Amino acid sequence: MIELMLGSADLARIRFAGSHLEELVNSLDVLTGLRAGAMHRSWITATSPRVRGIDMATLTALTCGSRFMADFLAPPIDLVPCGFDVELEWVRAQPDEAIRSGIDEVRDGGPLPPVLRPLYENPSAALGTLTDTLRAYWRAAIEPVWPRLSAVHQADIGYRMSHLVAGGFMRVFENLHPEVEFTGDRLLVHKSHHHAVRPAGDGLLLLPTVFAWPRLCVSYNPPYQPSLAYAPRGIGHVWASTEQGPAQPLGELLGRNRASLLAHLDLPLSTSQLASYLDMTAPAVSQHLAILRRCQLVTSRRDGRWVLHQRTDLATSLLNAAH
C-alpha cells in the first residue's frame, strides 16, 4: 500500500489538470499491446500506420515496465497546463543525475537494458534524440486526437469539482478509482508494495488520463510532485462518435458539417477544438453552432476562458434515430 500523508498545506494544493505527456506515456502501453486495447481499437487502427517509421525502442523501454516509468517524463505541477512544447522542453532540460535515477527506477534492480545504455552513460548526448522521438510520436499519435482527449479531461474535472462543492475531498475521492481510499489526513493507494510518503506541502496533482485505464498510475518520488493518473468518467464512449460518424439521413437533413458537429459533441468541446478536429475554420464552426443552438440541438456554457458546447438530449435522440 502507498500512503500519502496529507497536511493542511497539501490539502490546499490538491488540483486537477490534463497532461499532454501523461497521455502520451500511457498510450504507449496501449499501442504496444501491454494494456487492454479493445476500448481504444479505433485509435490503434488509425495510429499504427502513422507511427510505423518512428524508432520507439528507447521510449518504450522507459515507459512500459511492469511497475515503474521514468520520473523525468512526468512534468511538475506548474508546467502541466502550459502545453506539450513546454512539457517537452522541461524533459530536454533534465540533468544527468535525474535521467540516471529515472532509469534506475525503471530497471528496478535488474540489469540495464542495452537500448537504454547510451542514455544512461551519456544523458546529455542522448536526450536530444529521445525528445525528438517524443515529438514525432506526439504529432503522429496524440496531437490528432488531443481535442477529444482534452474534452474528456475537462468533463471529468467539472464533475469532480461539483462533488468537491457538494461534499468536500471525501466525495471527490470516493469514486476516483477502486484502489484509492481517502481517510481525511492521508490518501491510501492499494498497491502490492508499501511506501509511506509525506508530500511536505507540495500537494497532489490529479490527472484524468484516457489511456491510463484500467490502471491507477502513482508518482511520488521527490523532488517530483506527487500525482495520480486515473481513468476519467465516460471513457467507454471516448471514441464512440468518431467510430460511428454522422448518420447519412441526418446529414441530408441538417447538412454534413452540422451533423458532424453533433456527432462529436457527446462531450463538451470548445469552438477551437471542434475546428481542429473537423478541419473547419472557427468562424464556420461558430456559425453552425449558432444555428444548432437556436434549434435547441446544442447548449453552450462558459468554463473559465473557454466556451464549451455539448449536444442536447434532443440531438442525441435524432442521431440515434438516424442510425
mmCIF file of C-alpha atoms in Angstrom, residues 14-318:
data_model
loop_
_atom_site.group_PDB
_atom_site.id
_atom_site.type_symbol
_atom_site.label_atom_id
_atom_site.label_comp_id
_atom_site.label_asym_id
_atom_site.label_seq_id
_atom_site.Cartn_x
_atom_site.Cartn_y
_atom_site.Cartn_z
ATOM 1 C CA ILE A 14 -4.682 19.421 -4.448
ATOM 2 C CA ARG A 15 -5.555 20.224 -8.036
ATOM 3 C CA PHE A 16 -6.703 18.653 -11.287
ATOM 4 C CA ALA A 17 -5.152 19.068 -14.724
ATOM 5 C CA GLY A 18 -4.843 17.266 -18.040
ATOM 6 C CA SER A 19 -1.263 16.446 -19.053
ATOM 7 C CA HIS A 20 -0.049 16.024 -22.620
ATOM 8 C CA LEU A 21 2.925 13.862 -21.623
ATOM 9 C CA GLU A 22 0.851 11.756 -19.237
ATOM 10 C CA GLU A 23 -1.486 10.770 -22.080
ATOM 11 C CA LEU A 24 1.457 10.170 -24.414
ATOM 12 C CA VAL A 25 3.308 7.918 -21.967
ATOM 13 C CA ASN A 26 0.232 5.864 -21.075
ATOM 14 C CA SER A 27 -0.779 5.475 -24.713
ATOM 15 C CA LEU A 28 2.428 3.546 -25.425
ATOM 16 C CA ASP A 29 1.268 0.618 -23.280
ATOM 17 C CA VAL A 30 -1.966 0.528 -25.263
ATOM 18 C CA LEU A 31 -0.332 0.774 -28.662
ATOM 19 C CA THR A 32 2.279 -1.890 -27.889
ATOM 20 C CA GLY A 33 -0.348 -4.291 -26.518
ATOM 21 C CA LEU A 34 0.846 -4.270 -22.895
ATOM 22 C CA ARG A 35 -2.507 -2.929 -21.759
ATOM 23 C CA ALA A 36 -6.040 -3.895 -22.831
ATOM 24 C CA GLY A 37 -6.643 -2.151 -26.135
ATOM 25 C CA ALA A 38 -10.201 -3.144 -27.038
ATOM 26 C CA MET A 39 -11.561 0.158 -25.731
ATOM 27 C CA HIS A 40 -9.140 2.082 -27.954
ATOM 28 C CA ARG A 41 -9.405 -0.151 -31.023
ATOM 29 C CA SER A 42 -10.295 2.645 -33.469
ATOM 30 C CA TRP A 43 -7.389 4.784 -32.201
ATOM 31 C CA ILE A 44 -4.951 1.853 -32.511
ATOM 32 C CA THR A 45 -6.138 1.132 -36.058
ATOM 33 C CA ALA A 46 -5.711 4.759 -37.121
ATOM 34 C CA THR A 47 -2.419 5.321 -35.286
ATOM 35 C CA SER A 48 -0.410 2.185 -36.031
ATOM 36 C CA PRO A 49 0.368 3.129 -39.660
ATOM 37 C CA ARG A 50 1.308 6.684 -38.658
ATOM 38 C CA VAL A 51 3.970 5.604 -36.117
ATOM 39 C CA ARG A 52 5.459 2.809 -38.212
ATOM 40 C CA GLY A 53 8.578 4.783 -39.144
ATOM 41 C CA ILE A 54 9.349 6.009 -35.619
ATOM 42 C CA ASP A 55 12.029 4.138 -33.642
ATOM 43 C CA MET A 56 10.389 3.945 -30.213
ATOM 44 C CA ALA A 57 12.625 1.306 -28.605
ATOM 45 C CA THR A 58 14.194 3.694 -26.079
ATOM 46 C CA LEU A 59 10.882 5.373 -25.320
ATOM 47 C CA THR A 60 9.005 2.135 -24.698
ATOM 48 C CA ALA A 61 11.842 0.814 -22.515
ATOM 49 C CA LEU A 62 11.393 3.901 -20.307
ATOM 50 C CA THR A 63 7.614 3.690 -20.069
ATOM 51 C CA CYS A 64 6.423 0.102 -20.494
ATOM 52 C CA GLY A 65 7.898 -1.561 -17.414
ATOM 53 C CA SER A 66 5.841 -3.816 -15.170
ATOM 54 C CA ARG A 67 5.763 -1.353 -12.249
ATOM 55 C CA PHE A 68 7.590 1.891 -12.953
ATOM 56 C CA MET A 69 8.158 4.519 -15.618
ATOM 57 C CA ALA A 70 10.939 7.081 -15.704
ATOM 58 C CA ASP A 71 10.027 10.011 -13.439
ATOM 59 C CA PHE A 72 11.697 12.553 -15.703
ATOM 60 C CA LEU A 73 8.875 12.019 -18.219
ATOM 61 C CA ALA A 74 6.321 13.448 -15.751
ATOM 62 C CA PRO A 75 6.492 17.284 -15.707
ATOM 63 C CA PRO A 76 5.960 19.265 -12.492
ATOM 64 C CA ILE A 77 2.617 20.697 -11.466
ATOM 65 C CA ASP A 78 3.208 24.252 -12.677
ATOM 66 C CA LEU A 79 4.009 23.127 -16.241
ATOM 67 C CA VAL A 80 1.067 20.793 -16.842
ATOM 68 C CA PRO A 81 -1.394 23.402 -18.195
ATOM 69 C CA CYS A 82 1.236 25.086 -20.402
ATOM 70 C CA GLY A 83 1.155 22.837 -23.470
ATOM 71 C CA PHE A 84 3.145 19.984 -24.966
ATOM 72 C CA ASP A 85 6.096 22.104 -26.126
ATOM 73 C CA VAL A 86 6.679 23.438 -22.607
ATOM 74 C CA GLU A 87 6.455 19.951 -21.080
ATOM 75 C CA LEU A 88 8.876 18.625 -23.700
ATOM 76 C CA GLU A 89 11.422 21.382 -23.066
ATOM 77 C CA TRP A 90 11.318 20.507 -19.368
ATOM 78 C CA VAL A 91 12.282 16.927 -20.247
ATOM 79 C CA ARG A 92 15.050 18.182 -22.522
ATOM 80 C CA ALA A 93 16.492 20.279 -19.645
ATOM 81 C CA GLN A 94 16.717 17.425 -17.112
ATOM 82 C CA PRO A 95 20.163 16.995 -15.514
ATOM 83 C CA ASP A 96 22.181 13.815 -15.963
ATOM 84 C CA GLU A 97 21.507 12.605 -12.419
ATOM 85 C CA ALA A 98 17.725 12.821 -12.953
ATOM 86 C CA ILE A 99 17.996 10.740 -16.132
ATOM 87 C CA ARG A 100 20.090 8.037 -14.461
ATOM 88 C CA SER A 101 17.850 7.981 -11.394
ATOM 89 C CA GLY A 102 14.775 7.538 -13.600
ATOM 90 C CA ILE A 103 16.382 4.661 -15.494
ATOM 91 C CA ASP A 104 17.420 3.006 -12.217
ATOM 92 C CA GLU A 105 13.777 3.176 -11.110
ATOM 93 C CA VAL A 106 12.639 1.520 -14.343
ATOM 94 C CA ARG A 107 15.157 -1.328 -14.109
ATOM 95 C CA ASP A 108 14.002 -1.973 -10.517
ATOM 96 C CA GLY A 109 17.224 -3.733 -9.504
ATOM 97 C CA GLY A 110 17.557 -5.624 -12.781
ATOM 98 C CA PRO A 111 20.214 -5.309 -15.495
ATOM 99 C CA LEU A 112 20.429 -2.184 -17.622
ATOM 100 C CA PRO A 113 18.564 -2.812 -20.896
ATOM 101 C CA PRO A 114 21.001 -2.405 -23.819
ATOM 102 C CA VAL A 115 18.691 0.064 -25.553
ATOM 103 C CA LEU A 116 18.942 2.397 -22.514
ATOM 104 C CA ARG A 117 22.720 2.200 -22.174
ATOM 105 C CA PRO A 118 23.504 5.275 -24.378
ATOM 106 C CA LEU A 119 21.016 7.405 -22.441
ATOM 107 C CA TYR A 120 22.376 6.154 -19.107
ATOM 108 C CA GLU A 121 26.055 6.553 -19.912
ATOM 109 C CA ASN A 122 25.814 9.925 -21.670
ATOM 110 C CA PRO A 123 22.411 11.524 -20.951
ATOM 111 C CA SER A 124 23.329 14.933 -22.372
ATOM 112 C CA ALA A 125 24.201 13.439 -25.754
ATOM 113 C CA ALA A 126 21.231 11.047 -25.992
ATOM 114 C CA LEU A 127 18.467 13.208 -24.533
ATOM 115 C CA GLY A 128 18.010 15.187 -27.736
ATOM 116 C CA THR A 129 17.215 12.000 -29.667
ATOM 117 C CA LEU A 130 14.708 10.957 -27.009
ATOM 118 C CA THR A 131 12.864 14.285 -27.101
ATOM 119 C CA ASP A 132 12.832 14.191 -30.905
ATOM 120 C CA THR A 133 11.159 10.778 -30.649
ATOM 121 C CA LEU A 134 8.635 12.146 -28.149
ATOM 122 C CA ARG A 135 7.766 14.975 -30.519
ATOM 123 C CA ALA A 136 7.423 12.676 -33.529
ATOM 124 C CA TYR A 137 5.193 10.295 -31.598
ATOM 125 C CA TRP A 138 3.094 13.191 -30.257
ATOM 126 C CA ARG A 139 2.443 14.519 -33.749
ATOM 127 C CA ALA A 140 1.578 11.103 -35.157
ATOM 128 C CA ALA A 141 -0.397 9.551 -32.315
ATOM 129 C CA ILE A 142 -1.701 12.072 -29.788
ATOM 130 C CA GLU A 143 -1.977 15.506 -31.393
ATOM 131 C CA PRO A 144 -4.654 14.405 -33.930
ATOM 132 C CA VAL A 145 -6.937 13.260 -31.080
ATOM 133 C CA TRP A 146 -5.901 15.759 -28.414
ATOM 134 C CA PRO A 147 -9.089 17.882 -28.732
ATOM 135 C CA ARG A 148 -11.156 14.840 -27.831
ATOM 136 C CA LEU A 149 -8.851 13.743 -25.003
ATOM 137 C CA SER A 150 -8.859 17.272 -23.610
ATOM 138 C CA ALA A 151 -12.662 17.372 -23.748
ATOM 139 C CA VAL A 152 -12.841 14.179 -21.683
ATOM 140 C CA HIS A 153 -10.399 15.701 -19.172
ATOM 141 C CA GLN A 154 -12.470 18.865 -18.822
ATOM 142 C CA ALA A 155 -15.747 16.984 -18.487
ATOM 143 C CA ASP A 156 -14.293 14.815 -15.716
ATOM 144 C CA ILE A 157 -12.728 17.759 -13.897
ATOM 145 C CA GLY A 158 -16.064 19.581 -13.981
ATOM 146 C CA TYR A 159 -17.740 16.521 -12.482
ATOM 147 C CA ARG A 160 -15.121 16.231 -9.705
ATOM 148 C CA MET A 161 -15.399 19.936 -8.895
ATOM 149 C CA SER A 162 -19.159 19.620 -8.463
ATOM 150 C CA HIS A 163 -18.501 16.805 -5.982
ATOM 151 C CA LEU A 164 -15.943 18.954 -4.155
ATOM 152 C CA VAL A 165 -18.554 21.682 -3.711
ATOM 153 C CA ALA A 166 -21.197 19.173 -2.587
ATOM 154 C CA GLY A 167 -19.159 17.004 -0.228
ATOM 155 C CA GLY A 168 -15.510 18.065 0.018
ATOM 156 C CA PHE A 169 -12.491 15.908 -0.788
ATOM 157 C CA MET A 170 -14.087 12.827 0.761
ATOM 158 C CA ARG A 171 -16.702 12.968 -2.000
ATOM 159 C CA VAL A 172 -14.094 13.667 -4.692
ATOM 160 C CA PHE A 173 -12.076 10.549 -3.894
ATOM 161 C CA GLU A 174 -14.907 8.118 -3.189
ATOM 162 C CA ASN A 175 -15.225 7.019 -6.830
ATOM 163 C CA LEU A 176 -11.950 8.224 -8.322
ATOM 164 C CA HIS A 177 -10.582 4.671 -8.613
ATOM 165 C CA PRO A 178 -11.195 1.374 -6.772
ATOM 166 C CA GLU A 179 -7.612 1.407 -5.442
ATOM 167 C CA VAL A 180 -7.976 4.847 -3.799
ATOM 168 C CA GLU A 181 -9.173 5.414 -0.233
ATOM 169 C CA PHE A 182 -9.223 8.849 1.447
ATOM 170 C CA THR A 183 -9.243 8.946 5.256
ATOM 171 C CA GLY A 184 -9.127 12.697 5.842
ATOM 172 C CA ASP A 185 -5.421 13.075 6.577
ATOM 173 C CA ARG A 186 -3.991 10.544 4.179
ATOM 174 C CA LEU A 187 -4.646 9.026 0.793
ATOM 175 C CA LEU A 188 -4.258 5.257 0.631
ATOM 176 C CA VAL A 189 -3.476 3.621 -2.710
ATOM 177 C CA HIS A 190 -3.901 -0.140 -2.549
ATOM 178 C CA LYS A 191 -0.853 -1.459 -4.416
ATOM 179 C CA SER A 192 1.201 -4.609 -3.847
ATOM 180 C CA HIS A 193 4.211 -2.734 -2.433
ATOM 181 C CA HIS A 194 4.311 -0.488 0.645
ATOM 182 C CA HIS A 195 5.628 3.042 0.738
ATOM 183 C CA ALA A 196 4.831 5.991 3.010
ATOM 184 C CA VAL A 197 5.153 9.488 1.533
ATOM 185 C CA ARG A 198 4.819 12.868 3.208
ATOM 186 C CA PRO A 199 4.471 15.489 0.431
ATOM 187 C CA ALA A 200 5.548 18.267 2.863
ATOM 188 C CA GLY A 201 3.222 20.896 1.479
ATOM 189 C CA ASP A 202 3.764 20.044 -2.180
ATOM 190 C CA GLY A 203 0.140 18.992 -2.577
ATOM 191 C CA LEU A 204 -1.166 16.405 -5.006
ATOM 192 C CA LEU A 205 -1.829 16.535 -8.732
ATOM 193 C CA LEU A 206 -4.796 14.518 -10.051
ATOM 194 C CA LEU A 207 -4.530 13.734 -13.752
ATOM 195 C CA PRO A 208 -7.518 12.382 -15.680
ATOM 196 C CA THR A 209 -5.823 10.236 -18.338
ATOM 197 C CA VAL A 210 -7.796 8.416 -21.023
ATOM 198 C CA PHE A 211 -5.036 5.895 -21.779
ATOM 199 C CA ALA A 212 -4.448 5.038 -18.104
ATOM 200 C CA TRP A 213 -7.482 2.715 -17.921
ATOM 201 C CA PRO A 214 -7.773 0.389 -16.084
ATOM 202 C CA ARG A 215 -4.675 1.219 -14.040
ATOM 203 C CA LEU A 216 -4.083 3.909 -11.457
ATOM 204 C CA CYS A 217 -0.615 5.362 -12.060
ATOM 205 C CA VAL A 218 1.092 6.843 -9.000
ATOM 206 C CA SER A 219 4.142 9.104 -8.922
ATOM 207 C CA TYR A 220 5.622 10.085 -5.565
ATOM 208 C CA ASN A 221 9.417 10.207 -5.766
ATOM 209 C CA PRO A 222 10.976 13.517 -4.636
ATOM 210 C CA PRO A 223 11.672 16.071 -5.944
ATOM 211 C CA TYR A 224 8.706 15.442 -8.262
ATOM 212 C CA GLN A 225 5.153 16.468 -7.422
ATOM 213 C CA PRO A 226 3.086 13.526 -6.103
ATOM 214 C CA SER A 227 0.425 12.673 -8.681
ATOM 215 C CA LEU A 228 -2.285 10.167 -9.531
ATOM 216 C CA ALA A 229 -3.208 9.441 -13.149
ATOM 217 C CA TYR A 230 -6.649 7.845 -13.312
ATOM 218 C CA ALA A 231 -9.215 6.989 -15.989
ATOM 219 C CA PRO A 232 -11.831 9.757 -16.339
ATOM 220 C CA ARG A 233 -15.580 9.213 -16.450
ATOM 221 C CA GLY A 234 -17.128 8.436 -19.839
ATOM 222 C CA ILE A 235 -14.007 6.682 -21.097
ATOM 223 C CA GLY A 236 -16.107 3.849 -22.554
ATOM 224 C CA HIS A 237 -17.551 6.297 -25.080
ATOM 225 C CA VAL A 238 -14.421 8.300 -25.817
ATOM 226 C CA TRP A 239 -14.135 7.085 -29.418
ATOM 227 C CA ALA A 240 -17.814 6.267 -29.965
ATOM 228 C CA SER A 241 -18.786 9.234 -32.088
ATOM 229 C CA THR A 242 -15.561 9.120 -34.111
ATOM 230 C CA GLU A 243 -16.150 5.454 -34.915
ATOM 231 C CA GLN A 244 -19.781 5.968 -35.781
ATOM 232 C CA GLY A 245 -19.653 9.319 -37.529
ATOM 233 C CA PRO A 246 -22.720 11.287 -38.638
ATOM 234 C CA ALA A 247 -25.608 9.199 -39.948
ATOM 235 C CA GLN A 248 -26.343 9.767 -43.629
ATOM 236 C CA PRO A 249 -30.054 10.693 -43.180
ATOM 237 C CA LEU A 250 -29.180 13.322 -40.552
ATOM 238 C CA GLY A 251 -26.515 14.735 -42.848
ATOM 239 C CA GLU A 252 -29.139 15.098 -45.581
ATOM 240 C CA LEU A 253 -31.452 16.907 -43.163
ATOM 241 C CA LEU A 254 -29.009 19.238 -41.407
ATOM 242 C CA GLY A 255 -26.048 19.280 -43.754
ATOM 243 C CA ARG A 256 -22.961 17.108 -43.280
ATOM 244 C CA ASN A 257 -20.976 19.706 -41.297
ATOM 245 C CA ARG A 258 -23.736 20.266 -38.736
ATOM 246 C CA ALA A 259 -24.357 16.541 -38.429
ATOM 247 C CA SER A 260 -20.607 16.015 -37.855
ATOM 248 C CA LEU A 261 -20.619 18.684 -35.160
ATOM 249 C CA LEU A 262 -23.462 16.947 -33.346
ATOM 250 C CA ALA A 263 -21.732 13.560 -33.634
ATOM 251 C CA HIS A 264 -18.651 14.944 -31.867
ATOM 252 C CA LEU A 265 -20.500 16.875 -29.165
ATOM 253 C CA ASP A 266 -21.359 13.955 -26.900
ATOM 254 C CA LEU A 267 -18.624 15.528 -24.728
ATOM 255 C CA PRO A 268 -18.104 19.272 -24.146
ATOM 256 C CA LEU A 269 -15.807 20.844 -26.746
ATOM 257 C CA SER A 270 -14.721 24.410 -27.437
ATOM 258 C CA THR A 271 -15.092 26.103 -30.819
ATOM 259 C CA SER A 272 -11.355 25.877 -31.479
ATOM 260 C CA GLN A 273 -11.287 22.184 -30.549
ATOM 261 C CA LEU A 274 -14.152 21.454 -32.941
ATOM 262 C CA ALA A 275 -12.450 23.447 -35.694
ATOM 263 C CA SER A 276 -9.217 21.495 -35.207
ATOM 264 C CA TYR A 277 -10.903 18.129 -35.007
ATOM 265 C CA LEU A 278 -13.150 18.624 -38.058
ATOM 266 C CA ASP A 279 -10.671 20.673 -40.147
ATOM 267 C CA MET A 280 -13.006 23.674 -40.317
ATOM 268 C CA THR A 281 -12.434 27.361 -39.610
ATOM 269 C CA ALA A 282 -13.501 28.676 -36.207
ATOM 270 C CA PRO A 283 -15.940 31.241 -37.739
ATOM 271 C CA ALA A 284 -17.628 28.462 -39.745
ATOM 272 C CA VAL A 285 -17.982 26.319 -36.633
ATOM 273 C CA SER A 286 -19.418 29.275 -34.697
ATOM 274 C CA GLN A 287 -21.986 29.886 -37.422
ATOM 275 C CA HIS A 288 -23.113 26.257 -37.442
ATOM 276 C CA LEU A 289 -23.253 26.183 -33.630
ATOM 277 C CA ALA A 290 -25.439 29.290 -33.536
ATOM 278 C CA ILE A 291 -27.984 27.613 -35.833
ATOM 279 C CA LEU A 292 -27.905 24.366 -33.853
ATOM 280 C CA ARG A 293 -28.313 26.321 -30.619
ATOM 281 C CA ARG A 294 -31.382 28.145 -31.949
ATOM 282 C CA CYS A 295 -32.856 24.744 -32.849
ATOM 283 C CA GLN A 296 -32.192 23.540 -29.274
ATOM 284 C CA LEU A 297 -29.770 20.880 -30.510
ATOM 285 C CA VAL A 298 -26.704 22.368 -28.769
ATOM 286 C CA THR A 299 -26.104 24.118 -25.446
ATOM 287 C CA SER A 300 -23.122 26.354 -24.651
ATOM 288 C CA ARG A 301 -21.639 27.344 -21.312
ATOM 289 C CA ARG A 302 -18.599 29.278 -20.178
ATOM 290 C CA ASP A 303 -15.904 27.391 -18.260
ATOM 291 C CA GLY A 304 -13.116 29.794 -17.303
ATOM 292 C CA ARG A 305 -11.749 31.256 -20.519
ATOM 293 C CA TRP A 306 -13.435 28.604 -22.670
ATOM 294 C CA VAL A 307 -16.961 28.358 -24.019
ATOM 295 C CA LEU A 308 -17.864 24.665 -24.171
ATOM 296 C CA HIS A 309 -20.589 23.243 -26.403
ATOM 297 C CA GLN A 310 -22.470 19.979 -25.998
ATOM 298 C CA ARG A 311 -25.398 18.415 -27.819
ATOM 299 C CA THR A 312 -28.780 18.202 -26.115
ATOM 300 C CA ASP A 313 -30.865 15.114 -25.431
ATOM 301 C CA LEU A 314 -32.974 16.052 -28.452
ATOM 302 C CA ALA A 315 -29.890 15.974 -30.697
ATOM 303 C CA THR A 316 -28.823 12.638 -29.247
ATOM 304 C CA SER A 317 -32.282 11.229 -29.993
ATOM 305 C CA LEU A 318 -32.029 12.461 -33.586
#
